[in-house]
Coordinates of C-alpha atoms in Angstrom, one line a residue:
M1 CA 85.1 101.2 138.4
H2 CA 84.2 104.0 136.0
E3 CA 81.2 102.2 134.6
I4 CA 79.4 103.2 131.4
L5 CA 75.7 102.6 130.9
T6 CA 74.6 102.0 127.3
I7 CA 71.1 102.9 125.9
Q8 CA 70.2 101.4 122.5
L9 CA 67.3 103.1 120.7
G10 CA 66.0 101.5 117.5
H11 CA 66.7 98.7 115.1
R12 CA 69.4 100.4 113.2
A13 CA 71.2 101.3 116.4
N14 CA 70.8 97.8 117.7
H15 CA 72.6 96.4 114.7
V16 CA 75.6 98.6 115.5
A17 CA 75.4 97.8 119.2
T18 CA 75.3 94.0 118.5
H19 CA 78.6 94.1 116.7
F20 CA 79.9 96.3 119.6
W21 CA 78.8 93.7 122.3
N22 CA 80.1 90.8 120.3
T23 CA 83.5 92.5 120.2
Q24 CA 83.5 93.1 123.9
E25 CA 82.7 89.4 124.5
S26 CA 85.7 88.4 122.4
Y27 CA 88.1 90.2 124.9
F28 CA 87.2 87.8 127.7
T29 CA 90.0 85.5 128.7
Y30 CA 89.0 82.1 130.2
D31 CA 92.4 80.5 130.5
P32 CA 93.9 81.2 133.9
S33 CA 97.4 81.0 132.4
A34 CA 96.6 83.5 129.6
P35 CA 97.6 87.2 129.9
V36 CA 95.0 89.4 131.5
S37 CA 92.9 91.2 129.0
P38 CA 93.8 94.9 128.6
V39 CA 90.1 95.7 128.6
D40 CA 88.4 96.3 132.0
H41 CA 85.2 94.3 131.5
D42 CA 83.6 95.7 134.6
I43 CA 83.1 99.0 132.8
H44 CA 80.5 97.6 130.4
F45 CA 79.4 94.4 132.2
R46 CA 77.8 93.7 135.5
P47 CA 78.0 90.5 137.7
G48 CA 74.8 88.9 138.9
L49 CA 73.0 85.7 139.8
N50 CA 70.3 83.9 137.9
S51 CA 67.3 82.1 139.4
K52 CA 69.4 79.0 139.9
G53 CA 72.0 80.9 141.9
E54 CA 74.6 80.7 139.1
D55 CA 76.9 83.6 138.4
T56 CA 76.2 85.7 135.3
Y57 CA 78.0 88.6 133.6
T58 CA 75.7 90.7 131.4
P59 CA 76.0 94.0 129.6
R60 CA 75.1 97.3 131.3
T61 CA 72.7 98.2 128.6
L62 CA 69.0 98.9 127.8
V63 CA 67.8 97.6 124.4
Y64 CA 64.7 99.3 123.0
D65 CA 63.1 98.1 119.8
L66 CA 59.6 98.0 118.3
K67 CA 57.3 95.0 118.2
G68 CA 58.9 92.4 116.0
G69 CA 62.3 94.0 116.2
F70 CA 63.9 91.4 118.4
G71 CA 63.5 88.7 115.7
G72 CA 63.9 85.1 117.0
S73 CA 65.9 86.2 120.1
R74 CA 65.1 84.5 123.4
N75 CA 65.7 88.0 124.8
W76 CA 67.9 87.0 127.7
G77 CA 69.6 84.1 126.0
G78 CA 68.5 81.4 128.5
L79 CA 70.5 82.8 131.4
Y80 CA 67.4 83.7 133.3
D81 CA 64.4 81.4 133.6
Q82 CA 61.8 84.2 133.5
Q83 CA 60.0 83.7 130.2
L84 CA 56.5 82.4 131.1
S85 CA 54.9 79.9 128.8
L86 CA 51.6 80.8 127.1
D87 CA 49.6 78.6 129.5
D88 CA 51.4 80.2 132.5
R89 CA 50.5 83.7 131.2
L90 CA 46.9 82.7 130.7
Q91 CA 46.7 81.4 134.3
E92 CA 48.4 84.6 135.6
H93 CA 45.9 86.7 133.7
S94 CA 43.0 84.7 135.0
E95 CA 44.1 85.0 138.6
K96 CA 44.6 88.8 138.4
G97 CA 41.5 89.6 136.4
V98 CA 37.8 89.8 137.2
W99 CA 36.8 87.6 134.2
N100 CA 36.4 84.0 135.1
G101 CA 35.2 82.8 131.8
K102 CA 37.1 81.2 128.9
V103 CA 40.0 83.3 127.5
S104 CA 40.9 83.2 123.8
V105 CA 44.3 84.5 122.8
Q106 CA 45.4 85.5 119.3
Q107 CA 49.2 85.1 119.1
N108 CA 51.4 86.1 116.2
P109 CA 53.6 83.3 114.9
Q110 CA 56.9 83.1 116.7
I111 CA 59.9 84.1 114.6
P112 CA 62.3 81.1 114.5
Q113 CA 65.9 81.5 115.7
S114 CA 68.5 81.8 113.0
D115 CA 70.7 78.8 112.2
Y116 CA 73.7 80.7 113.6
Q117 CA 71.9 81.1 116.9
N118 CA 71.0 77.4 117.0
S119 CA 74.7 76.5 116.3
L120 CA 75.8 78.8 119.2
E121 CA 73.5 76.9 121.5
L122 CA 75.3 73.8 120.5
D123 CA 78.6 75.6 121.3
N124 CA 79.7 75.2 117.7
P125 CA 79.1 78.3 115.6
R126 CA 81.0 76.7 112.7
L127 CA 78.1 74.3 112.1
S128 CA 76.2 77.1 110.4
S129 CA 77.4 79.8 108.0
I130 CA 76.1 83.3 108.3
S131 CA 75.5 85.5 105.3
T132 CA 73.4 88.5 104.0
E133 CA 70.7 86.0 103.0
T134 CA 70.4 84.5 106.5
V135 CA 70.6 87.7 108.5
R136 CA 67.2 89.6 108.9
Y137 CA 67.5 90.9 112.5
W138 CA 70.3 92.0 114.7
S139 CA 69.6 89.1 117.0
D140 CA 70.5 86.7 114.2
Y141 CA 74.2 87.2 114.9
N142 CA 74.1 88.3 118.5
R143 CA 76.6 86.3 120.7
I144 CA 75.7 88.0 124.1
F145 CA 73.4 87.0 126.9
Y146 CA 71.3 89.9 128.2
H147 CA 69.7 90.5 131.6
P148 CA 65.9 90.5 131.4
R149 CA 65.8 94.1 132.5
S150 CA 67.8 95.0 129.4
I151 CA 65.1 94.0 126.9
I152 CA 62.4 96.7 126.4
Q153 CA 59.9 96.1 123.6
L154 CA 57.7 99.0 122.6
N155 CA 54.4 97.4 121.5
E156 CA 52.7 100.6 120.2
Y157 CA 54.5 100.3 116.8
G158 CA 55.6 97.4 114.7
L159 CA 58.9 97.1 112.9
N160 CA 58.6 98.3 109.2
S161 CA 54.9 98.7 109.6
S162 CA 53.2 100.4 106.6
L163 CA 50.0 101.0 108.4
L164 CA 51.5 102.8 111.4
P165 CA 55.0 103.8 110.3
F166 CA 57.5 104.9 112.9
E167 CA 59.2 107.6 110.8
K168 CA 58.4 111.2 111.8
L169 CA 60.5 112.7 114.6
E170 CA 57.4 114.0 116.3
T171 CA 56.0 110.4 116.5
G172 CA 59.0 109.3 118.6
E173 CA 58.7 112.4 120.9
E174 CA 55.0 111.6 121.5
L175 CA 55.7 108.0 122.2
F176 CA 58.3 108.8 124.8
Q177 CA 56.1 111.4 126.5
N178 CA 53.1 109.0 126.6
I179 CA 55.2 106.2 128.2
D180 CA 56.9 108.6 130.6
R181 CA 53.6 110.0 131.6
E182 CA 52.2 106.6 132.6
E183 CA 55.4 105.3 134.2
D184 CA 58.6 107.3 134.7
V185 CA 61.0 105.8 132.1
L186 CA 64.1 106.6 134.1
D187 CA 62.8 105.2 137.3
R188 CA 61.5 102.1 135.6
D189 CA 64.3 101.3 133.2
L190 CA 67.6 103.2 134.0
R191 CA 67.7 103.9 137.7
P192 CA 68.3 100.2 138.8
W193 CA 71.3 100.1 136.6
A194 CA 72.7 103.4 137.7
E195 CA 72.4 102.5 141.4
E196 CA 74.6 99.5 140.8
C197 CA 77.5 101.7 139.7
D198 CA 80.3 102.8 142.0
Q199 CA 81.8 105.6 139.9
M200 CA 79.9 105.9 136.7
Q201 CA 81.7 107.6 133.8
G202 CA 78.5 108.4 132.0
V203 CA 75.9 107.2 129.6
Q204 CA 76.5 106.0 126.0
V205 CA 73.5 106.4 123.7
L206 CA 73.1 104.8 120.3
A207 CA 70.0 106.0 118.4
G208 CA 68.6 106.5 115.0
A209 CA 69.5 109.9 113.6
D210 CA 66.8 110.6 111.0
D211 CA 63.7 108.7 111.9
A212 CA 61.2 108.7 114.9
W213 CA 63.9 107.3 117.1
A214 CA 65.7 110.7 116.9
G215 CA 62.6 112.2 118.6
F216 CA 62.4 109.5 121.2
A217 CA 66.1 109.9 121.9
G218 CA 65.8 113.7 122.1
R219 CA 63.2 113.5 124.9
Y220 CA 65.1 110.6 126.6
I221 CA 68.4 112.5 126.6
E222 CA 66.7 115.6 128.0
R223 CA 65.6 113.5 130.9
L224 CA 69.1 112.1 131.3
R225 CA 70.6 115.5 131.5
D226 CA 68.1 116.5 134.2
E227 CA 68.8 113.3 136.2
F228 CA 72.6 113.1 135.9
G229 CA 73.6 116.8 135.7
K230 CA 77.3 117.0 134.7
K231 CA 77.8 113.3 133.9
A232 CA 79.0 112.6 130.4
V233 CA 76.1 111.7 127.9
W234 CA 77.8 110.6 124.7
V235 CA 75.4 110.1 121.7
W236 CA 76.2 108.1 118.6
S237 CA 73.5 109.1 116.1
V238 CA 73.2 106.4 113.4
G239 CA 71.8 107.7 110.1
E240 CA 70.7 106.1 106.9
E241 CA 73.0 106.3 103.9
Q242 CA 72.6 109.6 102.0
G243 CA 70.7 109.4 98.8
K244 CA 68.9 106.2 99.7
G245 CA 65.1 105.8 99.2
S246 CA 62.5 108.0 97.4
S247 CA 62.6 111.8 97.2
A248 CA 59.9 112.0 99.9
Q249 CA 61.8 109.7 102.2
Q250 CA 65.0 111.6 101.8
T251 CA 63.2 114.9 102.5
L252 CA 61.7 113.5 105.7
R253 CA 65.0 112.1 106.8
A254 CA 66.7 115.4 106.2
V255 CA 64.2 117.3 108.3
N256 CA 64.4 114.7 111.0
A257 CA 68.2 114.9 111.1
A258 CA 68.1 118.7 111.4
K259 CA 65.6 118.6 114.2
G260 CA 67.4 115.7 116.0
L261 CA 70.7 117.6 115.8
T262 CA 69.3 120.8 117.4
E263 CA 67.4 119.0 120.1
I264 CA 69.9 116.3 121.1
S265 CA 73.1 118.3 120.9
T266 CA 71.6 120.8 123.3
H267 CA 71.6 118.2 126.1
A268 CA 74.4 115.8 125.1
S269 CA 78.0 116.2 126.2
M270 CA 79.1 115.0 122.7
Y271 CA 76.9 114.2 119.7
V272 CA 78.5 112.2 116.8
P273 CA 76.3 111.7 113.7
I274 CA 77.5 108.7 111.7
S275 CA 76.4 107.0 108.5
I276 CA 77.8 105.1 105.5
P277 CA 79.1 107.6 102.9
A278 CA 77.2 107.7 99.7
G279 CA 80.4 107.8 97.6
S280 CA 82.9 105.1 96.8
L281 CA 84.7 103.4 99.6
P282 CA 88.4 102.3 99.6
P283 CA 89.1 99.1 97.6
Y284 CA 89.8 97.1 100.8
V285 CA 86.2 97.6 102.0
E286 CA 83.8 95.1 100.4
L287 CA 80.4 96.3 101.6
D288 CA 76.9 95.2 100.7
R289 CA 75.0 98.5 101.1
Q290 CA 71.7 96.7 101.2
S291 CA 72.6 94.7 104.3
Q292 CA 72.4 96.3 107.8
W293 CA 74.6 93.5 109.0
H294 CA 77.3 94.8 106.7
T295 CA 76.9 98.6 107.0
S296 CA 76.5 98.4 110.8
A297 CA 79.7 96.4 111.0
L298 CA 81.8 99.2 109.5
L299 CA 80.2 101.8 111.7
S300 CA 80.6 99.6 114.8
A301 CA 84.3 98.9 114.1
A302 CA 85.0 102.7 114.0
L303 CA 82.8 103.4 117.1
E304 CA 84.3 100.6 119.1
T305 CA 87.9 101.7 118.2
M306 CA 87.2 105.3 119.0
T307 CA 85.8 104.5 122.5
L308 CA 88.4 101.8 123.3
P309 CA 90.5 104.1 125.6
S310 CA 87.4 104.6 127.9
R311 CA 87.4 100.9 128.9
L312 CA 91.1 100.0 129.1
R313 CA 92.6 99.0 132.4
A314 CA 94.3 101.9 134.3
Y315 CA 97.7 100.3 134.4
G316 CA 100.0 99.9 131.4
Q317 CA 97.5 101.3 128.9
Q318 CA 96.5 104.6 127.4
R319 CA 93.2 105.1 129.3
G320 CA 91.0 108.0 128.4
L321 CA 87.7 108.4 130.2
L322 CA 84.7 109.9 128.4
D323 CA 85.3 113.2 130.1
D324 CA 88.9 113.2 128.8
L325 CA 87.8 112.6 125.3
I326 CA 85.1 115.3 125.5
A327 CA 87.6 117.8 126.9
A328 CA 89.9 117.3 124.0
L329 CA 87.0 117.9 121.5
N330 CA 84.9 120.6 123.1
T331 CA 87.5 123.4 123.3
N332 CA 85.2 126.4 123.8
G333 CA 82.4 124.9 125.7
S334 CA 79.9 124.9 122.8
Q335 CA 81.5 122.4 120.4
R336 CA 79.3 119.4 121.2
V337 CA 79.1 118.0 117.7
S338 CA 82.0 116.1 116.1
Q339 CA 82.8 114.1 113.0
L340 CA 84.3 110.7 112.7
Q341 CA 86.9 109.4 110.2
C342 CA 88.6 106.0 110.0
S343 CA 90.9 103.7 108.1
A344 CA 91.4 99.9 108.4
L345 CA 95.1 99.0 108.5
G346 CA 96.6 95.8 107.1
P347 CA 99.8 94.4 108.7
E348 CA 102.1 96.3 106.4
T349 CA 100.1 99.5 106.6
G350 CA 100.0 99.2 110.4
R351 CA 103.8 99.0 110.5
C352 CA 104.1 102.1 108.3
I353 CA 101.6 104.0 110.4
A354 CA 103.3 102.9 113.7
H355 CA 106.7 104.2 112.3
A356 CA 105.2 107.4 111.2
L357 CA 103.5 108.0 114.5
E358 CA 106.7 107.3 116.3
E359 CA 108.6 109.9 114.2
R360 CA 105.8 112.4 114.6
D361 CA 105.5 111.9 118.4
N362 CA 109.1 112.7 119.1
K363 CA 108.2 116.3 119.7
I364 CA 106.5 115.4 123.0
R365 CA 107.4 111.9 124.3
S366 CA 104.5 109.7 125.0
H367 CA 103.9 106.3 126.7
T368 CA 101.1 104.1 127.4
S369 CA 99.6 105.8 130.4
H370 CA 98.8 109.2 128.8
P371 CA 97.6 110.5 125.5
L372 CA 100.0 112.6 123.5
V373 CA 99.0 116.3 123.4
K374 CA 100.5 117.9 120.3
E375 CA 101.1 121.7 120.1
D376 CA 101.1 122.5 116.4
G377 CA 98.1 123.2 114.3
G378 CA 98.9 121.0 111.4
N379 CA 96.1 118.9 109.8
S380 CA 98.4 116.2 108.3
M381 CA 96.9 113.6 110.6
T382 CA 93.8 113.5 108.4
A383 CA 95.5 112.9 105.1
D384 CA 95.5 109.1 105.2
L385 CA 92.1 108.5 106.8
D386 CA 90.1 107.4 103.8
I387 CA 86.6 106.7 105.2
E388 CA 84.5 109.6 106.4
L389 CA 81.5 108.5 108.4
R390 CA 79.9 112.0 108.6
G391 CA 76.2 111.8 109.3
G392 CA 73.5 114.2 108.4
Q393 CA 71.2 114.4 105.4
G394 CA 72.3 117.8 104.0
T395 CA 73.9 118.5 100.6
T396 CA 77.1 116.5 100.1
L397 CA 80.1 118.8 100.5
N398 CA 83.1 118.9 98.1
I399 CA 85.6 118.2 100.9
G400 CA 88.6 118.6 98.6
R401 CA 87.6 122.2 98.0
Y402 CA 87.8 123.0 101.7
I403 CA 90.6 120.8 103.0
S404 CA 93.3 123.5 102.8
S405 CA 91.2 125.9 104.8
N406 CA 90.1 123.5 107.5
H407 CA 91.1 124.4 111.0
V408 CA 90.9 121.8 113.7
F409 CA 89.9 123.0 117.2
G410 CA 90.3 119.6 118.9
S411 CA 90.6 116.0 118.0
V412 CA 91.0 112.5 119.5
E413 CA 92.9 109.9 117.5
C414 CA 93.0 106.2 118.4
V415 CA 95.3 103.8 116.6
R416 CA 95.2 100.0 117.2
E417 CA 98.0 98.2 115.4
N418 CA 97.9 94.6 114.3
I419 CA 101.5 94.1 115.2
Q420 CA 103.4 92.9 118.2
A421 CA 103.9 95.3 121.1
Q422 CA 107.2 97.2 121.1
D423 CA 109.7 97.1 124.0
D424 CA 110.9 100.7 123.7
E425 CA 107.8 102.4 125.1
R426 CA 108.7 105.6 126.9
L427 CA 107.5 107.3 130.0
V428 CA 105.7 110.6 129.9
D429 CA 106.4 113.7 131.9
E430 CA 102.9 114.3 133.4
D431 CA 103.8 117.8 134.4
K432 CA 104.8 118.6 130.8
V433 CA 101.5 117.1 129.5
A434 CA 99.5 119.2 132.0
Y435 CA 101.5 122.4 131.1
T436 CA 101.0 121.7 127.4
E437 CA 97.2 121.3 127.8
T438 CA 97.0 124.6 129.7
K439 CA 99.1 126.3 127.1
I440 CA 96.8 125.0 124.3
R441 CA 93.7 126.3 126.0
L442 CA 95.2 129.8 126.4
T443 CA 96.7 130.1 122.9
R444 CA 93.8 128.4 120.9
I445 CA 96.2 125.9 119.5
P446 CA 94.4 122.7 118.6
V447 CA 94.1 120.0 121.3
I448 CA 95.1 116.7 119.7
A449 CA 94.8 113.7 122.1
R450 CA 96.3 110.5 120.8
Y451 CA 95.9 106.9 122.0
R452 CA 97.8 103.9 120.7
T453 CA 97.4 100.2 121.5
T454 CA 98.5 96.9 120.0
L455 CA 95.1 95.4 120.7
A456 CA 93.9 94.8 117.1
Y457 CA 90.2 94.8 116.1
P458 CA 88.9 91.2 116.2
V459 CA 87.2 89.9 113.1
L460 CA 84.7 87.3 114.5
D461 CA 82.6 84.6 112.9
S462 CA 79.6 86.9 113.5
F463 CA 81.3 89.7 111.7
P464 CA 80.9 90.0 107.9
N465 CA 83.9 89.7 105.6
I466 CA 84.1 93.3 104.7
F467 CA 87.8 94.0 105.2
A468 CA 90.0 92.5 102.5
N469 CA 93.2 93.5 104.4
A470 CA 92.3 91.6 107.6
S471 CA 95.0 89.1 108.7
N472 CA 94.5 86.1 111.1
N473 CA 91.0 87.3 112.0
K474 CA 92.3 90.6 113.1
I475 CA 92.8 94.0 111.6
G476 CA 94.5 97.3 112.6
F477 CA 92.3 100.3 112.8
R478 CA 92.7 104.0 113.0
T479 CA 90.0 106.5 113.9
L480 CA 89.9 110.3 114.3
L481 CA 87.1 112.3 116.0
S482 CA 87.4 116.0 115.5
T483 CA 85.8 119.4 115.8
S484 CA 86.8 121.8 113.1
T485 CA 85.6 124.6 110.8
R486 CA 84.5 121.9 108.4
M487 CA 81.8 121.0 110.9
S488 CA 80.4 124.5 110.5
R489 CA 80.1 123.9 106.8
S490 CA 78.4 120.6 107.3
I491 CA 75.8 122.1 109.7
K492 CA 75.2 125.0 107.3
S493 CA 74.6 122.5 104.5
L494 CA 72.0 120.8 106.7
Q495 CA 70.6 124.3 107.6
E496 CA 70.2 125.1 103.9
T497 CA 68.4 121.8 103.3
A498 CA 66.1 122.3 106.3
G499 CA 65.3 125.8 105.0
R500 CA 64.0 124.4 101.8
M501 CA 62.2 121.3 103.1
A502 CA 60.9 122.1 106.6
S503 CA 57.3 123.2 107.0
L504 CA 56.7 127.0 107.3
E505 CA 55.7 127.0 110.9
E506 CA 59.0 125.3 112.1
R507 CA 61.4 126.6 109.4
E508 CA 62.5 129.8 111.0
A509 CA 63.2 128.3 114.5
L510 CA 65.0 125.3 113.0
V511 CA 67.2 127.4 110.7
N512 CA 68.1 129.8 113.5
S513 CA 69.0 126.9 115.9
L514 CA 71.3 125.3 113.3
G515 CA 72.9 128.7 112.7
E516 CA 73.7 129.1 116.3
I517 CA 75.3 125.6 116.5
A518 CA 77.4 126.3 113.4
E519 CA 78.8 129.6 114.9
A520 CA 80.6 127.6 117.6
Y521 CA 82.9 126.3 114.9
E522 CA 83.8 129.7 113.5
E523 CA 84.5 131.8 116.5
G524 CA 88.0 133.1 116.7
W525 CA 89.1 131.6 113.5
D526 CA 89.5 133.4 110.1
C527 CA 90.5 130.8 107.5
G528 CA 91.4 133.4 105.0
S529 CA 89.9 131.5 102.0
G530 CA 87.8 133.3 99.4
D531 CA 84.6 131.4 99.9
D532 CA 84.6 131.5 103.7
S533 CA 86.0 134.8 104.6
E534 CA 83.9 137.9 105.2
D535 CA 84.6 141.4 103.9

């Protein structure tokens, strides 16, 4: 079934993942007479039975958060009757322990469920509005039921604690090592899920990029690589907006981001740092930058669109497994870091884009069962992508200065159009596609894999109203993930920042590691521009 397991590490990552899971739930079709959903739900969801013998269908995910990070969530949404009452837990403790005296328990006040969650339980979400004022936790707008094994609270640290902050990368590393020493994390948490899979594509990890969660993720992903060998391990590293917070906080985040990049990309099949850009956004994006509900929605829309080919049904769709996407991006075996760009498409823009893609794709005919592989080295496909979700905490680059000299090694483009499907789809010559891919590898011409679908991005009642060009609760979306010489400049910018801000004992090793990663995006390419060429 080509299953994908998801691991969510940290509160920021859980905000992004909540929008992702809400979107997956919206693809379900309950009317027997309705067309079959183009999304294969078995890739991300697992069937099961609850304690009453009722069928359940829950995400294949592990959700890690700190104490207090789950908000008013009932954890497994009432599907499984496994949450003991306080009296039950006291009785269980008394039976297992050696103390027979009176037990006194100090319990923190329970966080109440949001009004939106209460309205969902009444099966009428319209009874309660949801806004930036009412959302405090990712669980406040969650629409999904989780399996009890999915919920993993780390009680050693509290969310947003000032007494014991979870900020330094080394803190996350130490926490993972301590937990793993006491009880093997993969055996306890992940292995039961992996053993349920028939033909697993790989593991998708969402983690904080520039806090202690980056350290926790680094050690976790190292274990994943040891356990799963050549299976795809795709990492979305979610960073804080650049320039946010005090100077000391920005310095710490920059050093964390540099360390996280070097440690995680070593073991990940693909590492994609993403964050909200510090500069202005297109006029159709109305974003409250102080709200994680808002900022994570934009990131999740791009992430969900970019990975959509990996969960489409095999027939009648452009399916691209994780390994296919990775192969198109990592052209020399060392390009495991990529950058994400996107644009939201209104109905009229979607029609223009669809027409432009049709004209552009006439060079090699494409249809719905294969991505198009283009043979020229042009960079025109990036011209109308107006949101760059490039992560990292280095110095902001003047992209306009470098755009003419940017060379793309590989890219994956996914376009979802908010228009009706066309009837003139054309079949692809599979032998020609295979020949073209081989030719590209041998001649160093960029690999450009393209996927198109008429499955528009759904704008749900749990999703903030951030897209002014949405129509009928849907919106077209276009994303591009690429490896290029510009990635080298981004990493060198982070290298320069780390060289100034990292401590003396770790500075040399960190700077050298970043330099080695950056070299993978320069080899075999001389851009010929004044600032980047060597005499």
